[in-house]
Coordinates of C-alpha atoms in Angstrom, one line a residue:
M86 CA 63.2 121.1 50.6
A87 CA 65.7 119.8 53.1
F88 CA 65.3 116.3 51.7
L89 CA 65.9 117.6 48.2
E90 CA 69.0 119.5 49.4
Q91 CA 70.4 116.2 50.8
M92 CA 69.7 114.5 47.5
L93 CA 71.3 117.4 45.7
I94 CA 74.5 117.1 47.7
C95 CA 74.7 113.3 47.2
S96 CA 74.0 113.6 43.5
Y97 CA 76.8 116.2 43.1
Q98 CA 79.3 114.1 45.0
S99 CA 78.5 111.1 42.8
Q100 CA 78.5 113.2 39.7
S101 CA 75.0 112.1 38.9
I102 CA 73.0 113.3 35.9
Y103 CA 70.2 114.0 38.4
F104 CA 72.0 117.0 39.9
P105 CA 70.6 119.6 37.4
L106 CA 67.1 118.0 37.6
I107 CA 67.0 118.2 41.4
A108 CA 68.2 121.8 41.3
C109 CA 65.5 122.7 38.8
R110 CA 62.9 121.0 41.0
M111 CA 64.0 123.0 44.1
V112 CA 63.8 126.3 42.2
R113 CA 60.4 125.4 40.7
I114 CA 59.0 124.5 44.2
S115 CA 60.4 127.8 45.6
V116 CA 58.7 129.8 42.8
Q117 CA 55.4 128.1 43.4
F118 CA 55.3 128.1 47.2
G119 CA 57.8 130.7 48.4
W120 CA 61.5 131.1 49.0
T121 CA 63.4 129.7 52.0
K122 CA 67.1 129.6 52.9
T123 CA 67.3 126.1 51.3
S124 CA 65.9 127.6 48.1
C125 CA 69.1 129.6 47.7
V126 CA 71.1 126.3 47.6
G127 CA 68.9 125.1 44.8
L128 CA 69.3 128.4 42.9
A129 CA 73.1 128.3 43.3
S130 CA 73.1 124.7 42.1
L131 CA 71.0 125.5 39.1
A132 CA 73.5 128.3 38.3
L133 CA 76.3 125.8 38.6
S134 CA 74.5 123.5 36.2
L135 CA 74.0 126.3 33.7
V136 CA 77.7 127.0 33.7
T137 CA 79.3 123.5 33.9
V138 CA 76.7 121.5 31.8
F139 CA 75.2 124.1 29.4
S140 CA 78.0 126.6 29.2
D141 CA 75.5 129.5 29.8
F142 CA 78.0 131.6 31.7
S143 CA 76.2 134.9 31.8
E144 CA 72.9 133.4 33.1
G145 CA 74.7 131.2 35.7
Y146 CA 76.7 134.2 36.9
S147 CA 73.7 136.3 37.3
M148 CA 71.7 133.6 39.0
V149 CA 74.4 132.8 41.6
K150 CA 74.8 136.5 42.5
T151 CA 71.0 136.5 43.1
S152 CA 71.3 133.4 45.3
M153 CA 74.0 135.2 47.4
S154 CA 71.9 138.3 47.8
I155 CA 68.9 136.4 49.2
A156 CA 70.8 133.9 51.3
G157 CA 70.9 136.2 54.3
S158 CA 73.1 135.5 57.3
D159 CA 72.7 131.7 57.5
K160 CA 76.4 130.6 57.6
R161 CA 75.8 127.1 56.4
V162 CA 73.9 128.2 53.3
L163 CA 76.2 131.2 52.7
C164 CA 79.3 129.0 52.9
Y165 CA 77.9 126.6 50.3
I166 CA 76.8 129.3 47.9
T167 CA 80.0 131.3 48.3
T168 CA 82.1 128.2 47.6
T169 CA 80.0 127.4 44.5
A170 CA 80.1 131.0 43.3
Y171 CA 83.8 131.7 43.7
G172 CA 85.1 128.2 43.1
M173 CA 83.2 127.2 40.0
I174 CA 81.1 130.0 38.5
N175 CA 82.8 133.4 38.9
I176 CA 86.0 132.1 37.4
W177 CA 84.4 132.4 33.9
K178 CA 83.5 136.1 34.3
E179 CA 85.8 137.7 36.9
P180 CA 89.7 137.7 37.1
I181 CA 90.6 134.5 38.7
Q182 CA 93.3 136.1 40.9
A183 CA 90.6 138.3 42.4
I184 CA 88.6 135.4 43.7
L185 CA 91.5 133.8 45.7
P186 CA 90.9 135.9 48.9
Q187 CA 87.2 135.0 48.9
L188 CA 88.0 131.3 48.6
K189 CA 90.4 131.6 51.6
D190 CA 87.8 133.5 53.6
V191 CA 85.1 130.9 52.9
Y192 CA 87.6 128.1 53.8
N193 CA 88.2 129.7 57.2
M194 CA 84.5 130.5 57.8
S195 CA 83.5 126.9 57.0
L196 CA 86.0 125.5 59.4
K197 CA 84.8 127.9 62.1
H198 CA 81.2 126.7 61.7
G199 CA 82.1 123.0 61.5
L200 CA 81.3 122.7 57.7
I201 CA 84.3 120.3 57.0
D202 CA 83.3 119.1 53.5
N203 CA 82.7 122.7 52.4
A204 CA 86.0 123.9 53.9
L205 CA 87.9 121.1 52.1
A206 CA 86.2 121.9 48.8
A207 CA 87.1 125.6 49.2
G208 CA 90.7 124.7 50.2
M209 CA 91.1 122.5 47.1
F210 CA 89.7 125.1 44.8
H211 CA 92.0 127.7 46.3
A212 CA 95.0 125.4 45.8
Y213 CA 94.3 124.8 42.1
R214 CA 93.4 128.3 41.2
S215 CA 96.5 129.7 43.0
F216 CA 98.8 127.2 41.3
F217 CA 97.6 127.7 37.8
T218 CA 97.3 131.5 38.0
G219 CA 100.9 132.1 39.1
S220 CA 100.8 132.6 42.9
L221 CA 104.2 132.6 44.7
L222 CA 105.3 129.0 44.9
Q223 CA 107.1 129.0 48.3
P224 CA 104.2 130.3 50.4
L225 CA 101.8 128.2 48.3
S226 CA 103.8 125.1 48.9
K227 CA 103.6 125.6 52.7
E228 CA 99.8 126.2 52.5
V229 CA 99.2 123.1 50.4
A230 CA 101.4 120.9 52.6
L231 CA 99.5 122.1 55.7
F232 CA 96.2 121.5 54.0
I233 CA 97.2 117.9 53.0
R234 CA 98.5 117.2 56.5
N235 CA 95.3 118.4 58.2
N236 CA 93.2 116.4 55.9
L237 CA 95.2 113.2 56.5
E238 CA 95.3 113.6 60.3
R239 CA 91.8 115.0 61.0
H240 CA 89.4 114.6 58.1
K241 CA 90.7 111.7 56.0
R242 CA 88.9 112.5 52.8
R243 CA 90.4 110.3 50.1
I244 CA 89.2 112.3 47.0
I245 CA 90.4 115.6 48.5
H246 CA 93.8 114.0 49.1
L247 CA 94.1 112.5 45.6
S248 CA 93.1 115.8 44.1
V249 CA 95.6 118.0 46.0
V250 CA 98.7 115.8 45.9
P251 CA 99.3 116.5 42.2
I252 CA 99.3 120.2 43.0
F253 CA 101.9 119.8 45.7
N254 CA 104.1 117.7 43.3
G255 CA 103.7 120.3 40.6
I256 CA 104.8 123.0 42.9
S257 CA 107.9 120.9 43.9
C258 CA 108.6 120.4 40.2
L259 CA 108.5 124.1 39.4
R260 CA 110.5 125.1 42.4
G261 CA 113.3 122.8 41.3
S262 CA 113.5 119.8 43.6
S263 CA 116.7 117.7 44.0
S264 CA 115.7 115.6 41.0
G265 CA 115.5 118.6 38.7
T266 CA 113.5 118.5 35.5
E267 CA 113.4 114.7 35.6
N268 CA 110.7 115.2 38.2
A269 CA 108.4 116.7 35.6
E270 CA 108.2 113.3 33.9
K271 CA 108.1 111.0 36.9
F272 CA 105.9 112.6 39.6
I273 CA 102.8 111.6 37.6
T274 CA 103.1 108.3 35.8
E275 CA 101.1 106.4 33.3
E276 CA 100.0 104.1 36.1
H277 CA 98.6 107.0 38.1
L278 CA 96.5 108.2 35.1
A279 CA 95.4 104.7 34.2
E280 CA 94.3 103.9 37.7
A281 CA 92.3 107.1 38.0
L282 CA 90.6 106.3 34.6
R283 CA 89.7 102.8 35.7
N284 CA 88.2 104.2 38.9
K285 CA 86.2 106.7 36.8
E286 CA 87.9 109.6 38.6
F287 CA 87.9 111.7 35.4
M288 CA 88.4 115.0 37.1
F289 CA 91.4 113.7 39.1
C290 CA 92.9 112.1 35.9
E291 CA 92.4 115.3 33.9
S292 CA 94.0 117.4 36.7
M293 CA 97.1 115.2 36.7
L294 CA 97.3 115.4 32.9
A295 CA 97.1 119.2 32.9
I296 CA 99.8 119.5 35.6
K297 CA 102.1 117.0 33.8
M298 CA 101.7 118.8 30.5
M299 CA 102.3 122.2 32.1
C300 CA 105.6 121.1 33.7
S301 CA 106.7 119.4 30.5
F302 CA 106.0 122.5 28.5
I303 CA 107.7 124.9 30.9
F304 CA 110.8 122.7 31.1
R305 CA 110.9 122.2 27.3
R306 CA 110.6 118.5 27.5
P307 CA 107.6 117.8 25.2
D308 CA 108.9 114.4 23.8
G309 CA 108.6 112.7 27.2
I310 CA 104.8 113.3 27.4
K311 CA 103.9 112.9 23.7
P312 CA 102.5 109.3 24.0
T313 CA 100.5 110.3 27.1
A314 CA 99.2 113.4 25.3
R315 CA 98.1 111.3 22.3
Q316 CA 96.4 108.8 24.5
Y317 CA 94.5 111.2 26.7
L318 CA 93.8 114.5 24.9
E319 CA 91.3 113.2 22.5
L320 CA 89.7 111.1 25.2
F321 CA 89.0 114.2 27.4
E322 CA 88.0 116.2 24.4
R323 CA 85.2 113.6 23.8
H324 CA 84.4 113.1 27.5
G325 CA 84.2 116.8 28.4
S326 CA 83.1 118.3 25.2
A327 CA 80.0 119.8 26.8
S328 CA 81.4 120.7 30.2
A329 CA 83.1 123.8 31.6
Q330 CA 85.3 122.9 34.5
F331 CA 88.3 124.9 35.8
V332 CA 90.8 122.2 34.9
N333 CA 89.5 122.1 31.3
I334 CA 91.1 125.5 30.8
Y335 CA 94.7 124.4 31.4
R336 CA 94.3 120.9 29.9
L337 CA 93.2 122.6 26.7
F338 CA 95.8 125.4 26.9
Y339 CA 98.9 123.3 27.5
G340 CA 97.5 120.5 25.4
G341 CA 97.0 123.0 22.5
L342 CA 100.5 124.4 22.8
L343 CA 102.1 120.9 22.9
S344 CA 99.9 119.7 20.0
L345 CA 101.1 122.6 17.8
H346 CA 104.7 121.7 18.7
Y347 CA 104.1 118.1 17.7
Y348 CA 102.3 119.2 14.5
R349 CA 105.3 121.3 13.4
E350 CA 107.5 118.2 13.8
S351 CA 105.3 115.6 12.2
R352 CA 102.5 117.3 10.2
D353 CA 100.1 114.8 11.7
Q354 CA 96.5 116.0 11.4
F355 CA 95.7 114.5 14.8
W356 CA 97.7 117.2 16.5
L357 CA 96.2 120.0 14.4
D358 CA 92.7 118.8 15.3
R359 CA 93.6 118.9 19.0
A360 CA 95.0 122.4 18.7
A361 CA 92.0 123.6 16.6
H362 CA 89.6 122.4 19.3
A363 CA 91.7 124.2 22.0
I364 CA 91.6 127.4 20.1
Q365 CA 87.9 127.2 19.4
K366 CA 87.2 126.7 23.1
M367 CA 89.4 129.6 24.1
E368 CA 87.6 131.9 21.7
V369 CA 84.3 131.0 23.3
W370 CA 85.7 131.6 26.8
T371 CA 87.4 134.9 25.8
A372 CA 84.0 136.3 24.9
E373 CA 83.1 135.7 28.5
S374 CA 86.2 137.1 30.2
V375 CA 88.9 138.9 28.2
W376 CA 91.1 139.1 31.4
N377 CA 91.2 135.4 32.0
F378 CA 91.4 134.0 28.5
E379 CA 92.6 136.5 25.8
N380 CA 96.3 136.0 26.6
K381 CA 95.9 132.3 26.3
L382 CA 94.1 132.6 23.0
F383 CA 96.7 135.0 21.6
L384 CA 99.5 132.6 22.5
L385 CA 97.7 129.6 20.9
Q386 CA 97.0 131.6 17.8
A387 CA 100.6 132.8 17.5
E388 CA 101.8 129.2 17.8
R389 CA 99.4 128.2 15.1
H390 CA 100.7 130.9 12.7
Y391 CA 104.2 129.7 13.5
A392 CA 103.3 126.1 12.8
F393 CA 102.1 127.1 9.3
G394 CA 105.1 129.3 8.7
E395 CA 103.1 132.5 8.7
M396 CA 105.7 134.8 10.2
D397 CA 104.8 138.1 8.6

């Protein structure tokens, strides 16, 4: 089981298709021969696969809660399961704002017990979820800057750095840096997106796109991102059609709002199709968590009615 656990971690880091298969194998062995602490890791990983690959949110949510209840007091196992639960699974069922304290706790607990990779993952999850759910920007800016500096000076994890820098730039944009709204168009360039795509860093690329669209929408500068949106929205729609990742929420939300704006101007069916896909996804997610998704669904539906001139 320890060997399978190491394979599981490697397959997740490399985004391998074998991750769900290894998780299933670990659970099957545990059912046949008995449960160990490592079995809880397999169960939590299977829950993650159910959510992110198969969009079975209820079953995944129930399964990860079971894994947490049988994990016991083993800090290594508990840190992994808690990060998986609060970082990637519970966001689809519980208010996202309510999981932020748990992510901060597991970050500190992982550092205390020397679980650096787990701590960095929890810290990254906390930064993204705090940013997109409206946490106060000034204290969040300080936390993210400290997180980036610690990673660069002590841990030197490239993927973590690449993932968190757009959050810091997004915070600077929203706080109103010296370059003003021009920053919303320039802090993430076409070159950044293209390089991430060439390196097959799809999650990093999608995160940058979501942040760039968010800032362009808030500052009412949609024209500056229109070519980028046209190039990447359909690409991620195809690439991530069967997945359920946190960043998908905001890529679809802001992408849908911008698409409806572009459709009102051009009547181009391409933009209406992008908006329809965003609304369809938000309807599915609203059925799982009214708190997290209903407000986004209502705004998208209102913009669609406005695009069609249905004002009554």
